[in-house]
GROMACS .gro file of C-alpha atoms in nm:
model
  284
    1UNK     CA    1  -4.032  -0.449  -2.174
    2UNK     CA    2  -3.835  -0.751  -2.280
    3UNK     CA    3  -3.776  -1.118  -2.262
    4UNK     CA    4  -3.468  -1.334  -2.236
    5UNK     CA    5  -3.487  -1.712  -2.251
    6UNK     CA    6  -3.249  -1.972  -2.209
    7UNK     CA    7  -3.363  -2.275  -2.377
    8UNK     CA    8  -3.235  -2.597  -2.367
    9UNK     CA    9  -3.386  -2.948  -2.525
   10UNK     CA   10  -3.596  -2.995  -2.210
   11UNK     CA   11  -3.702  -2.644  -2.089
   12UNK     CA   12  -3.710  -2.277  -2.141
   13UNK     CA   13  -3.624  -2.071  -1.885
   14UNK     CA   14  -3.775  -1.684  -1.921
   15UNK     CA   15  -3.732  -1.351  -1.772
   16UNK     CA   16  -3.934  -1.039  -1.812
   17UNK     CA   17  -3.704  -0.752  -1.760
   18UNK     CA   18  -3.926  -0.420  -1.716
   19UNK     CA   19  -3.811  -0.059  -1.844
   20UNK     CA   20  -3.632   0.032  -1.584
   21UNK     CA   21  -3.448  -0.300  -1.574
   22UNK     CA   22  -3.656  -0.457  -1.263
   23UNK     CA   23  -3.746  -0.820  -1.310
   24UNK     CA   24  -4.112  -0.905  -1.209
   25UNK     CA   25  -4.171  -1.192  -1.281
   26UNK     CA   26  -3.998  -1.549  -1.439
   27UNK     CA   27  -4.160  -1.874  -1.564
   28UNK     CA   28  -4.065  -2.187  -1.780
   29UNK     CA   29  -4.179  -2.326  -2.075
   30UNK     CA   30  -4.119  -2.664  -2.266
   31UNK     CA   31  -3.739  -2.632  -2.502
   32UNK     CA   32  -3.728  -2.554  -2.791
   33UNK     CA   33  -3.419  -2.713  -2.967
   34UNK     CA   34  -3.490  -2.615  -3.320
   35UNK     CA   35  -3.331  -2.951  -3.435
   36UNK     CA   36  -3.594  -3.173  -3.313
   37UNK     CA   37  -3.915  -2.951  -3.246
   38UNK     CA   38  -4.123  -2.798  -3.520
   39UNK     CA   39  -4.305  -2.403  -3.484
   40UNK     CA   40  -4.596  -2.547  -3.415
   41UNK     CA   41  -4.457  -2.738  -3.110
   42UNK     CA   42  -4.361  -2.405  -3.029
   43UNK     CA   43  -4.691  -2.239  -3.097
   44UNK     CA   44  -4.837  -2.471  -2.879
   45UNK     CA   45  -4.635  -2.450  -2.583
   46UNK     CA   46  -4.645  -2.070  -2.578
   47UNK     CA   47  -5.028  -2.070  -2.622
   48UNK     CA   48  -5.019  -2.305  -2.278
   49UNK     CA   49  -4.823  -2.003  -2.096
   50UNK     CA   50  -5.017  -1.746  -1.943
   51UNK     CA   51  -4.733  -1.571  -1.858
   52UNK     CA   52  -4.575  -1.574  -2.193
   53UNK     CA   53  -4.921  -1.464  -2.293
   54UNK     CA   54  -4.983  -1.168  -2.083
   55UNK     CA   55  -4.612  -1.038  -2.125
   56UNK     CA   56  -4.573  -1.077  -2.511
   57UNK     CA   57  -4.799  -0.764  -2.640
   58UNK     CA   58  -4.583  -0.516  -2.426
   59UNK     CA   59  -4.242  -0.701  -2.500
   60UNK     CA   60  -4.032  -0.492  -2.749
   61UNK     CA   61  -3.758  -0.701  -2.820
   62UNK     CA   62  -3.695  -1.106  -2.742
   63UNK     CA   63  -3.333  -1.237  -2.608
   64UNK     CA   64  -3.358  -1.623  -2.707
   65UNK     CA   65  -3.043  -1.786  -2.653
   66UNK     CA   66  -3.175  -2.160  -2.758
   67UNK     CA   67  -2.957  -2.490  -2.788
   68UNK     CA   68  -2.974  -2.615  -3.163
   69UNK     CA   69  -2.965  -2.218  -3.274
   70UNK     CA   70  -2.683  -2.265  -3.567
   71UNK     CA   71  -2.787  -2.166  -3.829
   72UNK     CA   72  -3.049  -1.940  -3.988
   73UNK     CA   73  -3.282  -2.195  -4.128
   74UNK     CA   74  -3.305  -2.334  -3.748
   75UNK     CA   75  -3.358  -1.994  -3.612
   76UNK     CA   76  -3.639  -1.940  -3.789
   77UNK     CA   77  -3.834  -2.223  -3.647
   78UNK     CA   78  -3.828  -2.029  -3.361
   79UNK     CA   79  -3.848  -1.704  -3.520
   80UNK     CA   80  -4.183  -1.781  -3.692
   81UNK     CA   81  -4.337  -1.886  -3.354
   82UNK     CA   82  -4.293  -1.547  -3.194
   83UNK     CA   83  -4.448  -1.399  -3.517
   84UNK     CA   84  -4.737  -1.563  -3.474
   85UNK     CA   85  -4.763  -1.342  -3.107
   86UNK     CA   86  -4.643  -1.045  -3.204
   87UNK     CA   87  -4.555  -0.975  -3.575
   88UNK     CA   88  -4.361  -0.667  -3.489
   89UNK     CA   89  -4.119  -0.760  -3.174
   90UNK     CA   90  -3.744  -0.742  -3.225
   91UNK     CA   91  -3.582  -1.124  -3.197
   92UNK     CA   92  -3.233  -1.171  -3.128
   93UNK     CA   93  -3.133  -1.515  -3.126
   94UNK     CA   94  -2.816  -1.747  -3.075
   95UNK     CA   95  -2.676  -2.025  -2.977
   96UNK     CA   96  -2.683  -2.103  -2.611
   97UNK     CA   97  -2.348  -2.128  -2.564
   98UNK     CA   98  -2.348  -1.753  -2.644
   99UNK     CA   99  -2.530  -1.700  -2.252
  100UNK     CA  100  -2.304  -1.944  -2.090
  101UNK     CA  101  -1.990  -1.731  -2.220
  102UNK     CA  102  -2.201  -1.437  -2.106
  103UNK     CA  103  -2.287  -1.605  -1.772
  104UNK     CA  104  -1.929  -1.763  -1.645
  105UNK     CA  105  -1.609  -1.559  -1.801
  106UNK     CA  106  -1.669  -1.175  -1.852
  107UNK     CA  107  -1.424  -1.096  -2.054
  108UNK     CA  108  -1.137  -1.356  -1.952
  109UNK     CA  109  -1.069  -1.579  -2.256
  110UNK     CA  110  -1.234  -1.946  -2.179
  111UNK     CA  111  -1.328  -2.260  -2.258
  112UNK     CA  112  -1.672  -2.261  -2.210
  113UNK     CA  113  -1.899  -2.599  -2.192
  114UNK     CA  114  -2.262  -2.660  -2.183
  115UNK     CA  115  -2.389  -3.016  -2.017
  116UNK     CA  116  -2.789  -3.066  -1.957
  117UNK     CA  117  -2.971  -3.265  -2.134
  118UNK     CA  118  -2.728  -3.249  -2.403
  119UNK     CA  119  -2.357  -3.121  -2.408
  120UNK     CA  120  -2.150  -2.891  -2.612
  121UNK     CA  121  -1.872  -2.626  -2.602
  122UNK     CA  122  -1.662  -2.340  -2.722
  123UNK     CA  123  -1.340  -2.116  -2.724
  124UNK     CA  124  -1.418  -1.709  -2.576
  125UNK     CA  125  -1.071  -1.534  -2.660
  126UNK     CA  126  -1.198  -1.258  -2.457
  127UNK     CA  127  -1.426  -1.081  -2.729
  128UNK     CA  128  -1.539  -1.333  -2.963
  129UNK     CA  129  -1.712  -1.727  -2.963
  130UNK     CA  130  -1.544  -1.992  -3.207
  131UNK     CA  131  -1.578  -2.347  -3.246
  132UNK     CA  132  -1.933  -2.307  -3.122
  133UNK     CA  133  -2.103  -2.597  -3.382
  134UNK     CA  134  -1.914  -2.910  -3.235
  135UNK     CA  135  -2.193  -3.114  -3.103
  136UNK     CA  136  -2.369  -3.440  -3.280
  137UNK     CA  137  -2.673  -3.404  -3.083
  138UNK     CA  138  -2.824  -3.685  -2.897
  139UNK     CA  139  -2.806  -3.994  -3.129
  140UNK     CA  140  -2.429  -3.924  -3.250
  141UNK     CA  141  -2.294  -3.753  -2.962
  142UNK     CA  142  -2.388  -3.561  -2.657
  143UNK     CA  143  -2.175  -3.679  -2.470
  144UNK     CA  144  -2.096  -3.625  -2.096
  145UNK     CA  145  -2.490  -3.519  -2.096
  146UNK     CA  146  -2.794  -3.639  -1.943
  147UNK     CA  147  -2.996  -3.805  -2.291
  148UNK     CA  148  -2.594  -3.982  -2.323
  149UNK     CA  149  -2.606  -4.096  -1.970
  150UNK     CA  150  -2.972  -4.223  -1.983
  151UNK     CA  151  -2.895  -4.388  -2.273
  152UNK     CA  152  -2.608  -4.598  -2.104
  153UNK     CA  153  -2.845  -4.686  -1.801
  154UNK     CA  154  -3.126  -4.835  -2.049
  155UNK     CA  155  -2.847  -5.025  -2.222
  156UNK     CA  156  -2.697  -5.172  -1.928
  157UNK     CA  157  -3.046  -5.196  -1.803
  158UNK     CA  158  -3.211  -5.465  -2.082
  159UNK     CA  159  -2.857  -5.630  -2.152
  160UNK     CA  160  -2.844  -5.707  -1.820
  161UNK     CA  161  -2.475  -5.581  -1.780
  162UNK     CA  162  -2.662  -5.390  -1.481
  163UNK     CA  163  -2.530  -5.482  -1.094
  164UNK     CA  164  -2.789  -5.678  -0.953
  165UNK     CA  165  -2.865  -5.428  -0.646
  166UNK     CA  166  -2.854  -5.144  -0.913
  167UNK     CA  167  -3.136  -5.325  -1.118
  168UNK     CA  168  -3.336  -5.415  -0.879
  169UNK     CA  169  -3.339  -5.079  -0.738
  170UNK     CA  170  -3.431  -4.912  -1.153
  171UNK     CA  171  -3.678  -5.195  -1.229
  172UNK     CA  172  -3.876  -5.072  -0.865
  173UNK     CA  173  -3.886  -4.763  -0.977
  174UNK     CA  174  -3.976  -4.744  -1.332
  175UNK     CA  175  -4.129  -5.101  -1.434
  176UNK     CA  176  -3.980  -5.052  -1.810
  177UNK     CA  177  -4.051  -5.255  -2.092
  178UNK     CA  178  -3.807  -5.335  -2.379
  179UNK     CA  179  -4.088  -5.254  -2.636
  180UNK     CA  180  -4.258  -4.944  -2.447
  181UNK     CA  181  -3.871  -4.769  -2.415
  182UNK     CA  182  -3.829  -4.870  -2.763
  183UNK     CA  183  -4.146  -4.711  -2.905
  184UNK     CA  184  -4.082  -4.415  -2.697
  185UNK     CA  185  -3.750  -4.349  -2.831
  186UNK     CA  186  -3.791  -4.425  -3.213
  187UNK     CA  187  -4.115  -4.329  -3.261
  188UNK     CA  188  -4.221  -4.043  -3.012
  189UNK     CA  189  -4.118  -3.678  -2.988
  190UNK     CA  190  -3.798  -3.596  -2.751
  191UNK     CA  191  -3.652  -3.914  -2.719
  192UNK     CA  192  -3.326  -3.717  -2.574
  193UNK     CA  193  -3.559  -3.570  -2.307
  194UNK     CA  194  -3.711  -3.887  -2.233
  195UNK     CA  195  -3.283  -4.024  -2.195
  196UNK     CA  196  -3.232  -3.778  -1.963
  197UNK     CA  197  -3.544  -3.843  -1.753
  198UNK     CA  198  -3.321  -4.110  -1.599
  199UNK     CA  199  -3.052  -3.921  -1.438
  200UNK     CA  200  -3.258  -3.872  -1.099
  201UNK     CA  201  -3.198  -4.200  -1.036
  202UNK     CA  202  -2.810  -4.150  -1.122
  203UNK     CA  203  -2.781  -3.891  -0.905
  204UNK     CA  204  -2.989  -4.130  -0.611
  205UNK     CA  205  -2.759  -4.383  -0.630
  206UNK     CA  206  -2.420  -4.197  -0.700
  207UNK     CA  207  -2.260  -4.333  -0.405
  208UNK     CA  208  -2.303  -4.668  -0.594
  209UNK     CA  209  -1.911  -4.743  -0.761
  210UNK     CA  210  -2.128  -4.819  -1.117
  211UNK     CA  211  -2.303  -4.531  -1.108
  212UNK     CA  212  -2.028  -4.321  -1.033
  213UNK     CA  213  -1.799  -4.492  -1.305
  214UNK     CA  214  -2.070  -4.407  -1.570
  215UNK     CA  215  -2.089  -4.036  -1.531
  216UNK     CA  216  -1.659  -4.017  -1.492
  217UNK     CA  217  -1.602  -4.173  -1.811
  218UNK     CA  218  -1.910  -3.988  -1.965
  219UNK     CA  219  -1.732  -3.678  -1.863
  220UNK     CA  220  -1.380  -3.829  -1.980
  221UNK     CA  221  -1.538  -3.890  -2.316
  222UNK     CA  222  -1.664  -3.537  -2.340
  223UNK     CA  223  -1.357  -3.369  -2.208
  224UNK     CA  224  -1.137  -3.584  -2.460
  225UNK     CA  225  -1.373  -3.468  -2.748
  226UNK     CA  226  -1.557  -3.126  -2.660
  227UNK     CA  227  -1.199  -2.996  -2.495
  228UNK     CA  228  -0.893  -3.173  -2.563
  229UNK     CA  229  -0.959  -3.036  -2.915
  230UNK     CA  230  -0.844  -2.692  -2.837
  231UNK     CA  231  -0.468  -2.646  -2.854
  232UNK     CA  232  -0.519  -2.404  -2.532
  233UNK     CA  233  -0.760  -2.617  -2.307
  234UNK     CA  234  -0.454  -2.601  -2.033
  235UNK     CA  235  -0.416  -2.281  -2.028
  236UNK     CA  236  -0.792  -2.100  -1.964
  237UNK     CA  237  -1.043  -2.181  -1.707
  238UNK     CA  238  -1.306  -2.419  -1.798
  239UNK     CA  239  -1.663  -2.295  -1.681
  240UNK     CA  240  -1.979  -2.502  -1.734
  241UNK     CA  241  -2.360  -2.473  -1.716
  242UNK     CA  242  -2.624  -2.704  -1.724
  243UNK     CA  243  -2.808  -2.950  -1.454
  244UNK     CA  244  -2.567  -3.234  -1.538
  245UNK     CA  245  -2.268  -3.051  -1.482
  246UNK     CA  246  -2.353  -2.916  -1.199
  247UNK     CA  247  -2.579  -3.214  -0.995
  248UNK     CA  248  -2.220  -3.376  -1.075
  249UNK     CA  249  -2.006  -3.131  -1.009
  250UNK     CA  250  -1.701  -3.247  -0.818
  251UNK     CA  251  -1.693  -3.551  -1.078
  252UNK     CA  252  -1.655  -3.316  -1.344
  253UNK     CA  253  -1.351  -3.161  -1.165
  254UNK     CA  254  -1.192  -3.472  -1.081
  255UNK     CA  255  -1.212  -3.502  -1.424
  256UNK     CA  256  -1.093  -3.225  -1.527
  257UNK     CA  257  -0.787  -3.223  -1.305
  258UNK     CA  258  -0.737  -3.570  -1.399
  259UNK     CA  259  -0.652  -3.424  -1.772
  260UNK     CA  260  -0.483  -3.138  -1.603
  261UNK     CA  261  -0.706  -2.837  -1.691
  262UNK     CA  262  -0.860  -2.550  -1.420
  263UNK     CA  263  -1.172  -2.591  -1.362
  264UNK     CA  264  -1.366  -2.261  -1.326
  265UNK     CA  265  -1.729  -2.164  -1.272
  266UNK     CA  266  -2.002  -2.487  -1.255
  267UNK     CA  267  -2.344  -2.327  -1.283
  268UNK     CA  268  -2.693  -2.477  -1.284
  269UNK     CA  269  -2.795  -2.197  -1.533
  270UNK     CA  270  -2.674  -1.893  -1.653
  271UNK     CA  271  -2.975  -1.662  -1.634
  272UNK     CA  272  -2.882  -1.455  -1.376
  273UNK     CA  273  -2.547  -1.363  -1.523
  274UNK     CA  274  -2.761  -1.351  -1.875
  275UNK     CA  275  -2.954  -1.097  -1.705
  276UNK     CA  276  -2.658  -0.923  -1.587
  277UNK     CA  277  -2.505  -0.895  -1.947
  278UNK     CA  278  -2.837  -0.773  -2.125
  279UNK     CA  279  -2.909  -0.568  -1.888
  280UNK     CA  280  -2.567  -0.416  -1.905
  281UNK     CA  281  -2.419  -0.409  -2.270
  282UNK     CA  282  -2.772  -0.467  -2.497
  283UNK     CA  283  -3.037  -0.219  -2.331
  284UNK     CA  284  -2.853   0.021  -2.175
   0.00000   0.00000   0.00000
C-alpha cells in the first residue's frame, strides 16, 4: 500500500492507493509547511488521524509532495515525523510544485504556478523543474495568494482605507480587534493560515469593484514577479493549482491575457492527476 499527500500551509490532502492501484479511501490532515511547523506539530496532527493511523503500518512507501520542501534540512522535519510511525517506510518527498507539474502539463513544457494559501512557481521544459525556490513566503512575498490577500483586507480594514459598505459588512462578520489580530499574527502559530482565513469573505463580496481590484492587482503583482521572470512566459501555457487560483479563476485569466500569456489548466488541486502520475511512472 501507499500514500501520497499534497500538502500545503493550511492542509494535507492524502490518498491511500492499494496494491492493485484502487483508491479506498482519502482524508485530510492539518499542512505541514516545513518552514513554519516543527515535527512535533506534525506528530501531533498525525496522532489526531485515525485514518493516517490505521493505514500507516501497511503503507510501504510515502509520496509527500509538501509546500516549503526545498531543501534537505526542511525535509527532514517531515521526514522524522513519519519515523516516529513507521521507522522502516520508504519517503519520497518534494516540493509541491513537483505535483502541480505532474497534475496540469504531462509532458508539454510549462510555466507552472501554485496559489493557495501561499503562491509560487516554476519552468517544466518538458522533462525537468527549474526555478522552483522563488517564493518569500508569507511575510516577504506570497503574493497573488490567500495569507497576501488577507493581509491587504486587515490593512485596509484598521486604517480605515476600507469602503464604508465593505466594512460594515467585515466588522458584522468577524468583530476584530486591532490587538487580538495583532497577537494572533506575531505571536501565534500560522499566522499565514490565519491571513488566508479571510478570503471567504473576498470571494462573498467579489462583485464589490474593491474587492475585485484587490485580487487583480494581487494577481498582477504575482504574474509580474513569479512569471514575467522567465524569458519564455509568452510562449508556454500557464497552468495553476491551488483554492485561490481557482475560486478566482477568470480574474486570473484576465490577468493573464492582460500581460499577453495563455492561460492553461486552473485546478483546485492536483491530486487526481498526482494519482494519475504515481500510479503510472513510480509504482508500476
Amino acid at each position: 500500500m501507499y500514500l501520497i499527500a499534497d500538502s500545503g500551509s493550511t492542509k494535507t490532502d492524502w490518498v491511500v492507493l492499494d496494491a492493485q492501484g484502487e483508491v479506498p479511501e482519502t482524508f485530510f490532515t492539518k499542512g505541514f509547511n516545513p518552514t513554519i511547523v516543527s515535527t512535533l506539530f506534525i506528530i501531533d496532527a498525525l496522532k489526531q488521524s485515525a485514518q493516517f493511523l490505521k493505514a500507516i503500518p501497511a503503507t510501504k512507501k510515502i509520496f509527500f509532495y509538501g509546500s516549503g520542501c526545498s531543501t534537505p534540512e526542511l525535509n527532514n522535519v517531515i521526514i522524522e515525523a513519519f519515523r516516529l510511525f513507521s521507522p522502516a517506510v520508504e519517503i519520497e518527498i518534494k516540493n509541491d510544485l513537483y505535483a502541480s507539474v505532474h497534475a496540469t502539463t504531462g509532458n508539454d513544457p510549462a510555466i507552472v504556478c501554485i496559489i493557495g494559501t501561499g503562491s509560487n512557481a516554476c519552468s517544466f521544459d518538458g522533462n525537468q523543474v527549474t526555478d522552483d525556490d522563488f517564493s518569500l513566503g508569507y511575510i516577504l512575498g506570497d503574493e497573488g495568494s490567500g495569507s497576501y490577500l488577507g493581509k491587504q483586507l486587515l490593512k485596509d480594514f484598521f486604517y480605515d482605507t476600507m469602503p464604508a459598505a465593505v466594512s460594515k459588512a467585515f466588522n458584522d462578520r468577524y468583530h476584530l480587534k486591532r490587538n487580538e489580530v495583532i497577537e494572533r499574527i506575531y505571536r501565534r502559530e500560522r499566522p499565514n493560515e490565519f491571513l488566508a482565513s479571510f478570503v471567504p469573505f473576498i470571494r462573498d463580496h467579489i462583485q464589490n469593484e474593491y474587492c475585485r481590484q484587490m485580487v487583480e492587482d494581487s494577481f498582477d503583482s504575482f504574474i509580474q514577479y513569479f512569471i514575467l521572470r522567465f524569458a519564455h512566459a509568452g510562449d508556454v501555457s500557464i497552468h495553476c493549482t491551488g483554492s485561490v487560483g481557482y475560486y478566482f479563476k477568470d480574474i486570473f485569466e484576465i490577468c493573464l491575457h492582460k500581460h499577453t500569456l495563455k492561460p492553461g489548466k486552473i485546478l483546485v488541486s492536483p491530486m487526481d492527476g498526482l494519482v494519475r502520475y504515481v500510479k503510472k511512472y513510480l509504482i508500476s
